[in-house]
Amino acid sequence: MTEEIDGVDFALAAYRDEGVWTVKELAHDVIEDVDRLSHALRRFPGDGGAVGLVAMDEDFFVIVRVAGQSTRVLLSDITAADEWELASSAVTFLGLPPPEDEDDQVPAGDLDLLGDLGMHAMDMGVLLDDVDLYPDEMLSDVARKLGFGELFDDAIGLTSA
């Protein structure tokens, strides 16, 4: 698990309460798997639940959205499940078979998990197809589309001084 924690670029929770977005850093020990992450996200208030945004090793990201007892997951690259416990737990949560060596780097899960907040499946698919973007850049675009881009960029250090 130490290697997994060392690979965390950032882990954030975002939620909207009475129309105002809040972004909080998550403790890295809650991101060892989708179940722990979703449990941690449930403690946040929110008009539409809470969204967890986790980027790992400048390689992939996981978005977990909880609302009530519902948990929805998006993994940016299914092949990350070969090396990372968080990605593997996302694949398991989604009920998918583990990736094989010859599998392509494709997303897995619910592309429309943020559709009602403003990031629809088609937009998410286009974003995930851009191989030139790093996970932090992709998630910054997601945050901007949802309305908390500046808070997100500040939290992960993308804001210029």
Short mmCIF file of N, CA, C and O in Angstrom, two decimals, residues 119 127 130 133 135-147 149 152-153 158:
data_model
loop_
_atom_site.label_atom_id
_atom_site.label_comp_id
_atom_site.label_asym_id
_atom_site.label_seq_id
_atom_site.Cartn_x
_atom_site.Cartn_y
_atom_site.Cartn_z
N MET A 119 -21.15 17.73 -17.34
CA MET A 119 -20.13 17.02 -18.13
C MET A 119 -20.76 15.75 -18.66
O MET A 119 -20.78 14.72 -17.98
N LEU A 127 -12.76 14.07 -24.17
CA LEU A 127 -11.66 14.42 -23.28
C LEU A 127 -10.74 13.21 -23.07
O LEU A 127 -9.51 13.34 -23.15
N ASP A 130 -8.11 12.33 -25.76
CA ASP A 130 -6.97 13.23 -25.98
C ASP A 130 -5.75 12.66 -25.27
O ASP A 130 -5.52 12.90 -24.08
N LEU A 133 -3.06 14.80 -23.06
CA LEU A 133 -3.35 15.40 -21.76
C LEU A 133 -2.98 14.44 -20.62
O LEU A 133 -3.19 13.24 -20.71
N PRO A 135 -3.57 13.28 -16.56
CA PRO A 135 -4.78 13.17 -15.74
C PRO A 135 -5.15 14.47 -15.02
O PRO A 135 -6.34 14.81 -14.95
N ASP A 136 -4.16 15.21 -14.50
CA ASP A 136 -4.50 16.45 -13.81
C ASP A 136 -5.11 17.47 -14.76
O ASP A 136 -6.04 18.19 -14.40
N GLU A 137 -4.65 17.49 -16.01
CA GLU A 137 -5.21 18.41 -17.01
C GLU A 137 -6.63 18.00 -17.38
O GLU A 137 -7.50 18.85 -17.53
N MET A 138 -6.85 16.70 -17.53
CA MET A 138 -8.19 16.21 -17.85
C MET A 138 -9.17 16.55 -16.73
O MET A 138 -10.27 17.05 -16.98
N LEU A 139 -8.75 16.27 -15.49
CA LEU A 139 -9.64 16.54 -14.37
C LEU A 139 -9.84 18.03 -14.15
O LEU A 139 -10.91 18.45 -13.70
N SER A 140 -8.86 18.84 -14.50
CA SER A 140 -9.04 20.29 -14.45
C SER A 140 -10.12 20.72 -15.44
O SER A 140 -10.97 21.56 -15.13
N ASP A 141 -10.11 20.11 -16.62
CA ASP A 141 -11.16 20.40 -17.61
C ASP A 141 -12.54 19.97 -17.10
O ASP A 141 -13.53 20.68 -17.28
N VAL A 142 -12.59 18.82 -16.46
CA VAL A 142 -13.85 18.34 -15.87
C VAL A 142 -14.34 19.34 -14.83
O VAL A 142 -15.50 19.76 -14.83
N ALA A 143 -13.44 19.72 -13.92
CA ALA A 143 -13.80 20.66 -12.85
C ALA A 143 -14.29 21.99 -13.42
O ALA A 143 -15.26 22.56 -12.93
N ARG A 144 -13.64 22.46 -14.45
CA ARG A 144 -14.04 23.72 -15.08
C ARG A 144 -15.44 23.60 -15.67
O ARG A 144 -16.28 24.48 -15.51
N LYS A 145 -15.69 22.48 -16.31
CA LYS A 145 -17.00 22.24 -16.92
C LYS A 145 -18.11 22.18 -15.85
O LYS A 145 -19.23 22.62 -16.09
N LEU A 146 -17.77 21.65 -14.67
CA LEU A 146 -18.75 21.52 -13.60
C LEU A 146 -18.93 22.81 -12.80
O LEU A 146 -19.92 22.95 -12.09
N GLY A 147 -17.95 23.71 -12.91
CA GLY A 147 -18.08 25.00 -12.23
C GLY A 147 -17.17 25.22 -11.04
O GLY A 147 -17.32 26.19 -10.31
N GLY A 149 -13.56 24.84 -11.42
CA GLY A 149 -12.23 24.74 -12.00
C GLY A 149 -11.16 25.50 -11.23
O GLY A 149 -10.07 24.99 -11.00
N PHE A 152 -10.37 23.72 -7.97
CA PHE A 152 -9.61 22.51 -8.28
C PHE A 152 -8.16 22.85 -8.59
O PHE A 152 -7.23 22.27 -8.03
N ASP A 153 -7.95 23.81 -9.50
CA ASP A 153 -6.60 24.19 -9.89
C ASP A 153 -5.80 24.69 -8.69
O ASP A 153 -4.60 24.37 -8.56
N LEU A 158 -2.20 23.90 -9.92
CA LEU A 158 -2.13 24.27 -11.34
C LEU A 158 -2.24 25.78 -11.55
O LEU A 158 -1.96 26.27 -12.64
#
